XYZ file of C-alpha atoms in Angstrom:
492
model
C 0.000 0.000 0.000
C 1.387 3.362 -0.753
C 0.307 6.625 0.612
C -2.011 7.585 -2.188
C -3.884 4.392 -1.466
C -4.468 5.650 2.560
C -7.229 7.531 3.677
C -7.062 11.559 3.276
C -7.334 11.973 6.600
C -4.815 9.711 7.796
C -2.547 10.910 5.814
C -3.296 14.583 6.891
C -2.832 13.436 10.476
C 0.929 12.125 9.771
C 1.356 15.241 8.368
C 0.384 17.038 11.269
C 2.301 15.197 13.620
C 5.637 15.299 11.395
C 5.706 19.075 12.047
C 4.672 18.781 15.923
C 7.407 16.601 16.287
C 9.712 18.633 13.831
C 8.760 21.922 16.515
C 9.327 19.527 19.618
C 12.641 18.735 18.823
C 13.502 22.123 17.549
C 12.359 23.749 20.970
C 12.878 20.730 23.456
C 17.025 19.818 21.915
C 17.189 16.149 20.428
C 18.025 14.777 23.760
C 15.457 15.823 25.602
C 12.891 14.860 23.131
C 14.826 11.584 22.159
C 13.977 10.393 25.712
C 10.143 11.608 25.994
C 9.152 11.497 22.375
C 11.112 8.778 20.633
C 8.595 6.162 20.617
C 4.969 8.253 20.962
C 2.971 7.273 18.045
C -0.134 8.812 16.529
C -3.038 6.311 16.854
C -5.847 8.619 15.257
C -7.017 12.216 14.448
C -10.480 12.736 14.025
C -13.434 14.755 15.117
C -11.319 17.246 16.650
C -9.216 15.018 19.204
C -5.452 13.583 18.651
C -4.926 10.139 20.334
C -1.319 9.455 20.422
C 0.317 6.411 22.125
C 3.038 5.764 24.179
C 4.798 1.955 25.398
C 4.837 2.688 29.610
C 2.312 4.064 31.659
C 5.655 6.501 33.221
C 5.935 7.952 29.859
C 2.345 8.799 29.459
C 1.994 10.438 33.039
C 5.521 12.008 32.642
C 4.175 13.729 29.235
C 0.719 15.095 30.818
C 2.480 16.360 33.735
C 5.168 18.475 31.543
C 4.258 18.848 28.269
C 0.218 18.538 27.821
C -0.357 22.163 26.992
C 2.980 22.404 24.826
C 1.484 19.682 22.683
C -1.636 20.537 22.738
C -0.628 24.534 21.449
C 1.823 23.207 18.888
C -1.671 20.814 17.127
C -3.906 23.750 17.595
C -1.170 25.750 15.341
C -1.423 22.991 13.381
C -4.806 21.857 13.276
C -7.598 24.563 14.626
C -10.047 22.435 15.103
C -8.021 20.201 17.554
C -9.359 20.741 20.985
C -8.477 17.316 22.833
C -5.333 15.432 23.140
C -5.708 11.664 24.134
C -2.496 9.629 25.514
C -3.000 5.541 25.521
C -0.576 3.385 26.847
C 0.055 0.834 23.955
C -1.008 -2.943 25.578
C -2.176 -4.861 23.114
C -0.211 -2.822 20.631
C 3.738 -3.416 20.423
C 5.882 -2.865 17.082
C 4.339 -0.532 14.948
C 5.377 -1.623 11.376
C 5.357 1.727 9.071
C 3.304 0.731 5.933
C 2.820 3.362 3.398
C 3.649 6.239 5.405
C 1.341 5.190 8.690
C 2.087 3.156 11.878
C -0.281 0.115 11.628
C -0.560 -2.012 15.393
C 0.241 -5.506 15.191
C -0.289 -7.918 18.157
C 2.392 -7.562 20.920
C 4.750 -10.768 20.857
C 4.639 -12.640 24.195
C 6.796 -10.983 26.963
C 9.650 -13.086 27.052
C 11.362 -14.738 30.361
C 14.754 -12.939 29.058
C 13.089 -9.576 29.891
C 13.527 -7.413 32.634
C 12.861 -8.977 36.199
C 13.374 -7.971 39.355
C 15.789 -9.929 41.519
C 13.043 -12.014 43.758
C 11.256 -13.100 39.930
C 14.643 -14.899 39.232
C 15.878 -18.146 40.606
C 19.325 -17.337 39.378
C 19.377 -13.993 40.206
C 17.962 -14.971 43.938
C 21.361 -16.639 44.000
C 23.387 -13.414 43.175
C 21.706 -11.663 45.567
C 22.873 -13.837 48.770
C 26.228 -13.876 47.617
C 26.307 -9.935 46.861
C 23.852 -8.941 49.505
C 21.764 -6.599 47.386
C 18.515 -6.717 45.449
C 19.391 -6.119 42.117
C 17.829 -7.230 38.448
C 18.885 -9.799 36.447
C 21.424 -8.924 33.752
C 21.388 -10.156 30.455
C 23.635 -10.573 28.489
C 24.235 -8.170 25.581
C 23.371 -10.180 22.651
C 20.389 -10.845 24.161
C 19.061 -7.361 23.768
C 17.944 -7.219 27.387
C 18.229 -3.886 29.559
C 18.399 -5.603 32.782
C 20.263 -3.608 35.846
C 23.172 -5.230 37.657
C 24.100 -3.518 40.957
C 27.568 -2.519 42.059
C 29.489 -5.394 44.339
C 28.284 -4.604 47.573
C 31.751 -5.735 50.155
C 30.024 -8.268 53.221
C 32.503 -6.310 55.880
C 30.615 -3.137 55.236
C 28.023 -3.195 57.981
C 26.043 -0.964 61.118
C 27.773 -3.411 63.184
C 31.150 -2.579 61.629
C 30.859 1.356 61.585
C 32.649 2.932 64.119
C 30.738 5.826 65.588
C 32.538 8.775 66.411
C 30.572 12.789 66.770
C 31.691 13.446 63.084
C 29.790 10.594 61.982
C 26.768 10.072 64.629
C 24.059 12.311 63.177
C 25.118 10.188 58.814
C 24.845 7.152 60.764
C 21.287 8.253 62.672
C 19.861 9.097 59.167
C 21.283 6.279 57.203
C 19.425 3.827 59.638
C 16.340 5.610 59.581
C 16.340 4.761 55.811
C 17.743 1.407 55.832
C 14.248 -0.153 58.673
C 11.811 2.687 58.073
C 8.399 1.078 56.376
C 8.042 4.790 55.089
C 10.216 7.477 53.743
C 11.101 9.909 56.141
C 13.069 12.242 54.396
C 13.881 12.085 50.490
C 17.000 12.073 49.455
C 19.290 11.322 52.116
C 22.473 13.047 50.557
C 25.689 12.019 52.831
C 28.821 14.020 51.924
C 32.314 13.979 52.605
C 36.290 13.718 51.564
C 37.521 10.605 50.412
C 37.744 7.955 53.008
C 35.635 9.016 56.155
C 33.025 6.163 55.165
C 30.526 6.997 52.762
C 30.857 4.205 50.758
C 30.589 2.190 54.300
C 27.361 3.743 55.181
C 25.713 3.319 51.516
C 26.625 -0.531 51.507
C 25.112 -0.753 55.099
C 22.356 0.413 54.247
C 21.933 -1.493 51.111
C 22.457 -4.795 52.869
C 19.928 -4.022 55.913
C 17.322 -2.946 53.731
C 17.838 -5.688 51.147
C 17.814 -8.162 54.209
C 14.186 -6.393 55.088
C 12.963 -7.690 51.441
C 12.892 -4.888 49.715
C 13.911 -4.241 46.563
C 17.848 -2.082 46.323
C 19.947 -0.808 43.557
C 23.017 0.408 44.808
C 24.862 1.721 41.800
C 28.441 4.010 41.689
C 27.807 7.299 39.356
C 30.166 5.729 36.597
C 28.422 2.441 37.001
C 24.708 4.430 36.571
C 26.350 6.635 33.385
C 28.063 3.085 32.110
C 24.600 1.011 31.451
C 22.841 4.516 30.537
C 24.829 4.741 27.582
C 25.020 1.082 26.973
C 21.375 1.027 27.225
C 21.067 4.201 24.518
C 23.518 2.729 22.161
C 21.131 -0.888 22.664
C 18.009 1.197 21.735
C 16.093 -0.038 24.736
C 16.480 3.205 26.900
C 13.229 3.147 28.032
C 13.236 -0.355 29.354
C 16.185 0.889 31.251
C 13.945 4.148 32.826
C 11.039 1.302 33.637
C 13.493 -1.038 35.509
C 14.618 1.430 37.201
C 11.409 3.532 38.831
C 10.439 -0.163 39.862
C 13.083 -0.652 42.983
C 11.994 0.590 46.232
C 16.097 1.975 47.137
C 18.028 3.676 45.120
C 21.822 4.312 46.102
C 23.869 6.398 44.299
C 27.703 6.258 45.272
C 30.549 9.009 44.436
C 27.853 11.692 42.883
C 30.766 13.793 42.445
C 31.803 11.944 39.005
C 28.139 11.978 37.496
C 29.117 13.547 33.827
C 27.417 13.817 30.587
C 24.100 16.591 30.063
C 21.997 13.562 28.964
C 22.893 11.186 31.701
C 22.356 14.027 34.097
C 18.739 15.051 33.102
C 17.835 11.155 32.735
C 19.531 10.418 36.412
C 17.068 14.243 37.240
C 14.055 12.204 35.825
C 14.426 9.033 37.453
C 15.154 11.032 40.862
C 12.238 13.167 40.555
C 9.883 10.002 39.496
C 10.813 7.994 42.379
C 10.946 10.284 44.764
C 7.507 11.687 43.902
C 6.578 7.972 44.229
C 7.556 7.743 47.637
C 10.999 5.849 47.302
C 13.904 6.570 48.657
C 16.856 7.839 47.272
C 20.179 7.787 49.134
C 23.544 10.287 47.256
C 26.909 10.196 48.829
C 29.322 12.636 47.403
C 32.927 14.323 48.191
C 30.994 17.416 48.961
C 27.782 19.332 49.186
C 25.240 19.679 46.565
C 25.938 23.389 45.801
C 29.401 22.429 45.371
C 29.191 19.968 42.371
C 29.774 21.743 39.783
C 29.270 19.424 36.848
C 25.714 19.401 37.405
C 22.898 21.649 36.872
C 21.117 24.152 39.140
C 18.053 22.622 38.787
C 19.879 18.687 40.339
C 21.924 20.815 42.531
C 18.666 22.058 44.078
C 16.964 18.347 43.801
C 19.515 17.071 45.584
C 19.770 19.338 48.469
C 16.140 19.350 48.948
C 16.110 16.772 51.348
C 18.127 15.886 53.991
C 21.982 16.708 53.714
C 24.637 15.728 56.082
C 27.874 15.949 56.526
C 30.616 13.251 57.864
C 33.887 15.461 58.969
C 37.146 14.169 60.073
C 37.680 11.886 63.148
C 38.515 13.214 65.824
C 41.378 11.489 68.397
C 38.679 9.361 70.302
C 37.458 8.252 66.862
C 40.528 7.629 65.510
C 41.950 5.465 68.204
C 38.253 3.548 68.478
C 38.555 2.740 64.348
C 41.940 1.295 65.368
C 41.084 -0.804 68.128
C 37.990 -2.254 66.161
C 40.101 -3.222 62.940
C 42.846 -5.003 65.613
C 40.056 -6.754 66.848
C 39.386 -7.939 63.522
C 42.665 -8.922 62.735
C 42.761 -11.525 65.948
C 40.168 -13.347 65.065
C 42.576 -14.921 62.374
C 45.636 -13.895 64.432
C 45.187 -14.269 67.884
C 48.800 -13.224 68.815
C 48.901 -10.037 67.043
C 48.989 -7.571 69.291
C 50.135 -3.472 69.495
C 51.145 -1.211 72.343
C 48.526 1.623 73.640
C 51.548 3.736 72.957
C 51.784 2.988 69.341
C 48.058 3.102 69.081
C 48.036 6.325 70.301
C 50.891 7.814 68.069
C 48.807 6.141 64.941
C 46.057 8.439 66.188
C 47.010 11.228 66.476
C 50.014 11.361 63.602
C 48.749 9.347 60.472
C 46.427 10.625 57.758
C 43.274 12.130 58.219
C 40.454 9.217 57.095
C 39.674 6.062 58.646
C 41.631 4.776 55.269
C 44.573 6.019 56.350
C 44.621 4.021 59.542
C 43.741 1.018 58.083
C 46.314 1.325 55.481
C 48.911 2.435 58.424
C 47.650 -0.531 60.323
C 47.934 -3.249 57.316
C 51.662 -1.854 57.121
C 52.334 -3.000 60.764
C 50.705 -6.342 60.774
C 52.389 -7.137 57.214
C 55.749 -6.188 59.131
C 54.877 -8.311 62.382
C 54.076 -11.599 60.462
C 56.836 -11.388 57.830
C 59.574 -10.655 60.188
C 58.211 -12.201 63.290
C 59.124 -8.877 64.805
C 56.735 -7.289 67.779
C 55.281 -3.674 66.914
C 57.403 -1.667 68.584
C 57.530 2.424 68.727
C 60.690 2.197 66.751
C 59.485 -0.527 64.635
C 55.925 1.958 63.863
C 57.914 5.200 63.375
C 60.156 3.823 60.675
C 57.408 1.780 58.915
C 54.927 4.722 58.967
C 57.089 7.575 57.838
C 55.360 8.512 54.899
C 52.060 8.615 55.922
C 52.673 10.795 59.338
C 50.712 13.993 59.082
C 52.955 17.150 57.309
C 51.239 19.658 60.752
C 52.419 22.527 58.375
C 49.136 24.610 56.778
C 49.077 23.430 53.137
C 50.546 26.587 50.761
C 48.324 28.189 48.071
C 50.381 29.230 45.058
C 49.577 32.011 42.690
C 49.542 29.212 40.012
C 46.810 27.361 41.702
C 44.435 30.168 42.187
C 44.476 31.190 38.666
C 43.890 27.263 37.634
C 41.161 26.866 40.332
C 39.778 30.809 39.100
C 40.242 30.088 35.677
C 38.054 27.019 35.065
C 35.221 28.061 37.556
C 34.728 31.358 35.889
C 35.471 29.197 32.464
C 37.808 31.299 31.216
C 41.863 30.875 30.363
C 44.741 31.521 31.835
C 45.594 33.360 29.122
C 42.916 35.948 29.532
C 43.406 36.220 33.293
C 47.011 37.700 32.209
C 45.783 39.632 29.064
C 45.150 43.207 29.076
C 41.302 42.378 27.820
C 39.117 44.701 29.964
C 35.349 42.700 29.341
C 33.633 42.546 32.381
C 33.612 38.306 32.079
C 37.302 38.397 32.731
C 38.112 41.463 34.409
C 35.582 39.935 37.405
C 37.596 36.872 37.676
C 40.599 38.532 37.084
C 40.105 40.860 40.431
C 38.739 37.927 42.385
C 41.822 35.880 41.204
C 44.101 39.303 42.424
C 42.193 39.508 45.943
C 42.503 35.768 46.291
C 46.804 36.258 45.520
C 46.640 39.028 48.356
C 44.768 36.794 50.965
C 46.010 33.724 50.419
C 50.062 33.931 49.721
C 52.607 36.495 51.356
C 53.035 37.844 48.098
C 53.470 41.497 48.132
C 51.241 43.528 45.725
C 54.419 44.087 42.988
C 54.930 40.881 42.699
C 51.554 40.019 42.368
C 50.813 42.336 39.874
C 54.290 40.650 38.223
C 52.452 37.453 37.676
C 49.106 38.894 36.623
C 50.782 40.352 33.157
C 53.326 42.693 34.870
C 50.386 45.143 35.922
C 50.933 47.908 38.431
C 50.906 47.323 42.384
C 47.855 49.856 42.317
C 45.654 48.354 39.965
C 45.991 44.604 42.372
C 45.234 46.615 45.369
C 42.346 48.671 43.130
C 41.321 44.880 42.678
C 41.653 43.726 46.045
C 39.816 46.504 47.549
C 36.548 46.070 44.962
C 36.042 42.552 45.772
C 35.928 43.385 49.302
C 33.487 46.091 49.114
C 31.311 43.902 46.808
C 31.745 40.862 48.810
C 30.334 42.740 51.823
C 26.727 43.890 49.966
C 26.634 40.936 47.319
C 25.741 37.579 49.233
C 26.438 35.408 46.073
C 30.042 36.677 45.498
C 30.699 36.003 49.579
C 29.471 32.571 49.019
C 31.734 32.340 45.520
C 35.180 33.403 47.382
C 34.096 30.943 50.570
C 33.534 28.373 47.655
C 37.233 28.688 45.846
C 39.131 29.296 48.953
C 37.430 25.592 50.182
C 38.792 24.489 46.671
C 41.811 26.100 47.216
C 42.568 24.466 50.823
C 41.441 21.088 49.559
């Protein structure tokens, strides 16, 4: 059948809906309508209503809560007699085999057992689960054509029972429990941040496991692992079997935020927050630092993500310190019962060795790997040679010139280059002056030399600079927050 052989008014109706979708994806971007519009299908056009159909019943509520009225204005420009837009989820309908010009429906194939399932539908994936200790969906493999979701390893020593409280860590811990046995959500998302080795990862495992144990269903996923089977799933055409799997699980744990990349995987990661949190399931971030501080991502995440309940984890103090090292040596005698350290050394690990509970353990590894292979008690002597490298530098860290125009430079996105040029636009000389103020307040350089290494200018034109930001940063609330923000990124 060709298209001369179809009804006028079907054929009018394709028409119609080529341009609405032409205009959609002119004034939505192609990945933004690639994810909602891809695969919406004109079923009929007659008598003054459009009835389009969609493959999930998310897609069809996700396109009347956003873009109703957007479709409905871009068919009346179309179509003036168009007064009723009707969305159908397609059931009965599956492939849509274009003949002549026009979707026709054809009976939907059986669902097959290779399809998505959630872990407790699986025998086999039952199986993974009490060896990983996490709900998760069957994966299939890739020739299959499946989109099924495979949680990160979850590691068995990462427990409540193993996490060492300490004051820096009491009120994460409170919250992350809360989640982890609460029949309802309390507070959505739970967004735990802080530097690298203080136990994020710990708590986000823990509270995988417990709630997993409870029977419900978990993902727990790392940022690259979540942007990994995004993309696989795009390049595999079956996106939207990956959305569905994944607004099915009652838990959703998202590990290292922080490296969460890509425009597209961000707004899809946004949609799938927003859907299940407005479907009353919980979301759990952890991240190297606060929402406001994550750069890579959008205002509109950013604000997401800090609309629920943020907390911090800071560094341990002594007490914790020393109570992370006594747990880990009683650890270590269950499988060596002889092993043993002096309070003394204990306490000079404390107080002297990194700043994470990772740097103990590592400090701690070092001395037991010392005592078996040489048969050699710990000793003070023995600890102070074996740790050297990894006891504390107690000097402040130095800010260079070079690093605050590198840290200025890419947060105000501009160059190097035009930080030392004589260009006087306002989008460098602003960055340029806080980059000068910065120089002043953060190094004992004088204001010559300064001036030296911002393209030879004048010692009155850094202090001109210097004494501009601090006027401004005294009215304007943003730029105080801005100079708080790079000197953080400066100290880190």
């Amino acid at each position: 059948m060709n298209l001369q052989e179809l009804p006028a008014s079907e054929t009018a109706g394709m028409d119609h809906w080529t341009r609405v979708k032409k205009r959609l994806r002119a004034e939505l971007g192609e990945d933004v309508f690639t994810s909602w519009f891809a695969r919406v299908d004109l079923e009929d056009h007659s008598d003054g209503t459009v009835r389009l159909s969609v493959p999930t019943r998310f897609l069809k509520q996700w396109i009347q809560s956003h873009y109703r009225e957007r479709l409905m204005g871009l068919w009346k420009h179309e179509c003036d007699d168009v007064h009723r837009i009707e969305l159908t989820v397609r059931g009965a309908v599956r492939a849509r085999p274009v003949v002549g010009g026009v979707a026709r429906p054809v009976p939907a194939a059986p669902r097959s057992a290779q399809q998505i399932k959630l872990v407790e539908n699986s025998p086999s994936a039952r199986a993974e689960t009490v060896s990983s200790g996490v709900a998760r969906p069957a994966a299939a493999t890739p020739r299959e054509g499946s989109d099924g979701l495979e949680g990160a390893s979850l590691d068995p020593k990462y427990t409540f029972d193993s996490f060492v409280e300490g004051e820096s860590n009491a009120l994460a811990l409170a919250a992350a429990r809360q989640v982890a046995t609460a029949a309802a959500v309390t507070f959505n998302p739970l967004y735990i941040h802080a530097p690298v080795g203080l136990g994020k990862t710990h708590l986000m495992q823990a509270v995988a496991s417990a709630a997993q144990a409870s029977g419900r269903r978990v993902l727990y996923l790392t940022a690259e692992h979540f942007m990994y089977r995004f993309v696989a799933a795009l390049k595999a055409q079956s996106a939207l079997a990956f959305k569905d799997t994944l607004r099915t699980i009652d838990l959703l744990l998202i590990d290292d935020m922080q490296f969460l990349h890509g425009k597209q995987v961000q707004q899809e990661f946004c949609h799938t927050l927003n859907a299940l949190i407005d479907g009353a399931r919980q979301v759990v971030v952890a991240a190297d630092r606060p929402p406001a501080d994550l750069e890579t991502l959008d205002d509109r995440m950013r604000s997401r993500l800090a609309g629920g309940l943020v907390v911090a984890i800071s560094e341990p103090d002594f007490g914790l310190r020393r109570a992370i090292l006594t747990n880990r040596i009683d650890c270590v005698r269950r499988s060596h019962a002889t092993f043993a350290v002096p309070e003394a050394v204990l306490d000079y690990v404390a107080r002297h060795v990194g700043n994470s509970g990772r740097d103990l353990e590592g400090a701690l590894n070092r001395l037991i790997a010392h005592n078996q292979l040489t048969n050699q008690p710990v000793t003070q002597e023995m600890a102070e040679a074996t740790l050297r490298d990894l006891v504390r530098n107690t000097e402040p860290r130095r800010v260079k010139i070079e690093d605050i125009q590198r840290i200025v430079s890419k947060h105000y996105n501009v160059s190097k280059a035009d930080l030392l040029s004589a260009r006087r636009t306002r989008t460098i000389v602003r960055p340029r002056q806080i980059a000068m103020y910065l120089a002043k307040a953060l190094t004992p350089r004088s204001l010559p030399e300064i001036g030296r290494r911002f393209g030879n200018r004048d010692h009155t034109t850094v202090l001109h600079a210097v004494r501009k930001i601090e006027d401004l940063a005294r009215s304007d609330t943003t730029l105080a927050q801005e100079l708080d923000l790079l000197k953080r990124m400066l100290d880190a």
